[in-house]
């Protein structure tokens, strides 16, 4: 079948809105394949269809390139670097509910985007660990400098320090200027939330993703030797500031990996993800690879708080 004879995804989404919305917010992820391909501006149209309010990518944790209005490349890391499972922006006080991935060009080899059901990840994590995080929460400490990773200008998409400070105050983020170009921010967030549609409990945090041990033994040691514990680009603690044990983080990582779901990208694929129900990752790859990403439907932690760990 020629591309001209393929179904238009935007038309299909409009005609079947109740179907795909129900599937997305109960199953957690929907892959659309075999539809006609589209340009960056058309991706924006699809994004506006699947998200009530598409979002700018702010308080960033990775470098991206803007493609079109609220459409970005997926993380611009070198192809030999794997990206661990995470729920987008779960370290913030608010986050996107819906993510959209569009495969403009699949990698020559590998380059999959694994996903994991956070309900099942939650069930796999031992009860004492869950209870500990539920009680103590997660503390995130991030350091931004011109010499490693993202600068504060990249993260906040702002150039004025006062604007950054105002943003931090509004988002319950503590901040400290270490010098003219280096900024440290600290926040304490929930580790477990309740999904609004399914009412299921989900493991929803960056505790493992930002923990230095997740980078692997060699890189973790190099970063600790170079920066020291207090100046790492990213690190997580229990909410009271005490270190999270490496073995606890390893157990959490194992729960994600046990629920890993993979598929090969086809050119033109669109993947919709409920960002509270499913985390995503990235495999290493060879050759060129182009995945565009959009996000929307802002959620706030105070609306999804958990009183008890009983389902």
XYZ file of C-alpha atoms in Angstrom:
311
model
C 0.000 0.000 0.000
C 1.425 3.412 -0.911
C 1.769 6.080 1.742
C -1.008 8.065 0.032
C -3.465 5.221 0.667
C -2.709 4.864 4.356
C -5.122 6.092 6.983
C -4.588 9.557 8.431
C -3.906 9.188 12.167
C -5.426 12.536 13.081
C -8.689 11.579 11.377
C -8.690 8.185 13.098
C -8.054 9.720 16.522
C -10.939 12.124 16.001
C -13.359 9.389 14.934
C -12.331 6.964 17.709
C -11.609 9.325 20.568
C -13.467 7.468 23.314
C -11.785 4.165 22.352
C -8.146 5.257 22.442
C -8.610 7.457 25.515
C -10.083 4.560 27.474
C -7.274 2.247 26.360
C -4.606 4.823 27.193
C -5.784 5.536 30.722
C -6.499 1.915 31.667
C -3.911 -0.110 29.719
C -1.343 2.697 29.988
C 0.203 2.672 26.503
C -1.070 2.488 22.909
C 1.046 1.971 19.774
C -0.291 3.250 16.430
C 1.320 1.641 13.368
C 0.679 1.672 9.639
C -0.731 5.192 9.414
C 0.579 7.815 7.013
C 3.752 9.604 8.071
C 3.759 13.302 8.850
C 5.896 16.394 9.214
C 6.906 18.290 12.361
C 3.933 20.637 12.044
C 1.589 17.664 11.636
C 3.080 16.077 14.760
C 2.046 19.237 16.602
C -1.514 18.766 15.347
C -1.581 15.156 16.590
C -0.087 16.266 19.922
C -2.828 18.861 20.321
C -5.375 16.134 19.654
C -4.077 13.645 22.235
C -3.249 16.254 24.913
C -5.645 18.837 26.251
C -2.805 21.263 26.893
C 0.591 20.499 25.286
C 3.469 21.599 27.480
C 6.825 23.276 27.075
C 9.692 21.162 28.373
C 10.838 23.020 31.508
C 12.830 22.118 34.624
C 14.727 19.841 32.270
C 16.820 16.831 33.133
C 18.219 16.140 29.656
C 19.276 18.051 26.529
C 16.711 18.235 23.727
C 16.252 20.118 20.473
C 12.989 21.900 19.714
C 11.454 20.682 16.447
C 8.143 22.544 16.369
C 5.698 24.100 18.817
C 6.036 21.910 21.962
C 7.605 19.081 19.936
C 11.177 18.062 20.782
C 13.755 15.450 19.974
C 14.029 12.659 22.500
C 17.058 13.014 24.775
C 20.129 14.099 22.809
C 22.575 11.686 24.448
C 25.223 9.765 22.461
C 23.981 6.511 20.983
C 26.227 4.333 23.190
C 24.570 5.622 26.377
C 21.564 3.769 27.762
C 18.836 5.755 29.527
C 17.231 4.085 32.523
C 13.474 3.840 33.155
C 11.745 6.987 34.367
C 8.372 8.707 34.446
C 8.791 12.076 32.786
C 9.333 14.904 35.295
C 8.286 12.810 38.298
C 10.809 14.823 40.350
C 8.660 17.934 39.922
C 5.594 19.146 41.800
C 3.691 18.807 38.501
C 4.230 16.644 35.443
C 2.687 15.699 32.074
C 0.003 13.036 32.162
C 0.363 12.078 28.492
C 3.508 11.501 26.424
C 3.611 11.078 22.662
C 6.563 9.536 20.791
C 6.812 9.713 17.004
C 9.357 7.578 15.154
C 10.665 9.734 12.348
C 13.549 7.337 11.695
C 14.285 4.045 13.503
C 17.872 3.180 14.387
C 19.816 0.872 12.115
C 20.221 -1.509 15.050
C 18.497 -1.565 18.482
C 17.432 1.871 19.816
C 14.177 0.589 21.270
C 12.151 2.546 23.834
C 11.351 0.008 26.577
C 8.351 0.715 28.789
C 7.341 -0.674 32.192
C 3.964 -0.770 33.939
C 4.384 1.165 37.196
C 1.521 -0.745 38.849
C 3.464 -3.953 38.366
C 6.742 -2.299 39.366
C 5.025 -1.129 42.568
C 3.876 -4.696 43.294
C 7.407 -6.054 42.809
C 9.096 -3.671 45.240
C 9.295 -5.217 48.742
C 6.758 -3.822 51.185
C 9.318 -2.484 53.701
C 10.956 -0.388 50.962
C 7.611 0.984 49.819
C 6.553 1.830 53.370
C 9.875 3.544 54.026
C 9.600 5.733 50.926
C 5.926 6.433 51.548
C 6.786 7.699 55.014
C 10.046 9.513 54.244
C 9.529 10.527 50.572
C 12.373 11.318 48.156
C 14.814 14.209 48.260
C 16.351 15.381 44.992
C 19.584 17.377 44.908
C 20.717 18.757 41.539
C 23.793 20.851 40.745
C 24.085 22.857 37.539
C 27.350 24.239 36.223
C 28.936 25.210 32.891
C 31.413 22.312 33.124
C 29.147 19.265 33.351
C 25.663 18.438 32.148
C 22.995 21.074 31.846
C 23.408 24.689 32.909
C 20.677 26.347 34.964
C 19.776 28.348 31.864
C 19.167 25.079 29.982
C 17.173 23.543 32.824
C 14.804 26.420 33.462
C 14.854 27.961 29.975
C 15.498 31.305 31.658
C 18.402 33.769 31.632
C 17.557 35.868 34.670
C 18.483 34.612 38.154
C 15.553 36.341 39.816
C 13.134 34.578 37.476
C 14.739 31.247 38.384
C 14.423 32.055 42.087
C 10.763 33.001 41.662
C 10.117 29.750 39.803
C 11.785 27.725 42.544
C 9.754 29.382 45.286
C 6.502 28.660 43.438
C 7.474 25.001 42.913
C 8.635 24.320 46.501
C 12.288 24.082 45.456
C 15.080 25.250 47.743
C 17.960 26.910 45.889
C 21.525 27.979 46.626
C 23.916 29.892 44.372
C 27.373 28.398 44.891
C 28.897 31.087 42.689
C 27.864 33.222 39.728
C 27.400 30.252 37.410
C 26.674 27.288 39.704
C 23.265 26.591 41.202
C 22.108 23.847 43.569
C 18.413 23.036 43.909
C 16.769 20.720 46.435
C 13.215 19.404 46.624
C 11.290 16.727 48.516
C 8.560 14.860 46.616
C 6.219 11.906 47.029
C 7.451 8.455 45.989
C 4.058 6.775 45.516
C 0.899 8.234 44.002
C -2.609 7.110 43.068
C -3.669 7.085 39.434
C -6.833 9.169 38.844
C -8.593 6.784 36.436
C -7.611 3.330 37.667
C -7.188 4.336 41.352
C -4.180 1.996 41.412
C -1.016 2.807 43.350
C 2.005 3.585 41.182
C 5.702 3.883 41.933
C 6.257 7.419 40.648
C 9.620 9.044 41.297
C 13.191 9.528 40.056
C 14.784 7.882 43.103
C 16.630 5.270 41.044
C 17.067 7.332 37.877
C 18.903 10.221 39.590
C 20.852 8.032 42.039
C 24.532 8.011 41.125
C 24.783 4.208 41.476
C 22.416 3.773 38.493
C 25.175 5.104 36.235
C 27.228 1.975 36.843
C 30.173 1.241 39.097
C 32.930 2.891 37.038
C 31.125 6.107 36.125
C 29.620 6.387 39.603
C 33.096 6.160 41.174
C 34.546 8.686 38.730
C 31.801 11.208 39.464
C 32.116 10.779 43.227
C 35.892 11.154 43.024
C 35.625 14.285 40.891
C 32.633 16.087 42.428
C 32.279 14.570 45.872
C 28.916 13.585 47.330
C 27.766 17.187 47.820
C 28.358 18.421 44.266
C 27.072 15.589 42.107
C 25.032 16.743 39.101
C 22.121 14.589 40.369
C 21.626 12.572 43.529
C 18.698 11.239 45.533
C 18.199 10.740 49.270
C 15.376 9.849 51.577
C 13.245 12.891 52.208
C 14.895 13.465 55.589
C 18.286 13.775 53.874
C 19.663 10.368 54.826
C 21.407 8.353 52.062
C 19.421 5.734 50.185
C 21.276 2.452 50.428
C 22.797 1.209 47.160
C 21.174 -2.191 47.685
C 17.744 -0.545 47.969
C 18.293 1.301 44.694
C 19.466 -1.977 43.114
C 16.262 -3.696 44.251
C 14.175 -0.893 42.759
C 16.085 -1.055 39.484
C 15.470 -4.793 39.409
C 11.716 -4.226 39.717
C 11.765 -1.973 36.644
C 13.859 -4.416 34.638
C 11.587 -7.344 35.526
C 8.677 -5.473 33.904
C 10.559 -4.338 30.791
C 8.443 -4.412 27.608
C 10.201 -3.836 24.280
C 9.238 -3.473 20.645
C 11.100 -2.488 17.488
C 10.310 0.956 16.130
C 8.887 1.184 12.601
C 9.114 4.444 10.712
C 5.909 6.425 11.300
C 4.993 4.709 14.581
C 3.252 6.784 17.253
C 3.357 5.645 20.873
C 1.045 7.231 23.439
C 1.935 6.682 27.087
C 0.062 7.481 30.266
C 3.034 8.938 32.143
C 1.731 7.838 35.539
C 1.029 4.247 34.511
C 4.152 3.576 32.424
C 7.788 4.578 32.630
C 10.057 4.564 29.591
C 13.747 4.094 28.844
C 16.135 4.037 25.868
C 18.428 1.322 24.614
C 21.782 1.969 22.981
C 21.782 1.927 19.181
C 23.820 2.232 16.009
C 23.114 4.352 12.961
C 20.906 7.416 12.844
C 17.770 7.520 14.980
C 15.127 10.239 15.192
C 12.335 10.107 17.758
C 10.205 13.196 18.358
C 8.439 13.712 21.675
C 5.582 15.840 22.968
C 3.819 15.966 26.315
C 0.724 17.473 27.883
C -2.107 17.454 30.442
C -0.461 18.856 33.549
C -0.929 16.884 36.796
C -0.233 18.070 40.358
C 1.029 15.834 43.158
C -1.435 17.188 45.724
C -4.303 15.710 43.702
C -2.864 12.181 43.756
C -1.633 11.781 47.328
C -1.784 8.367 49.012
C -3.000 7.960 52.606
C -2.387 4.222 52.831
C -0.448 1.654 50.810
C -3.473 -0.624 50.766
C -4.916 -0.887 47.256
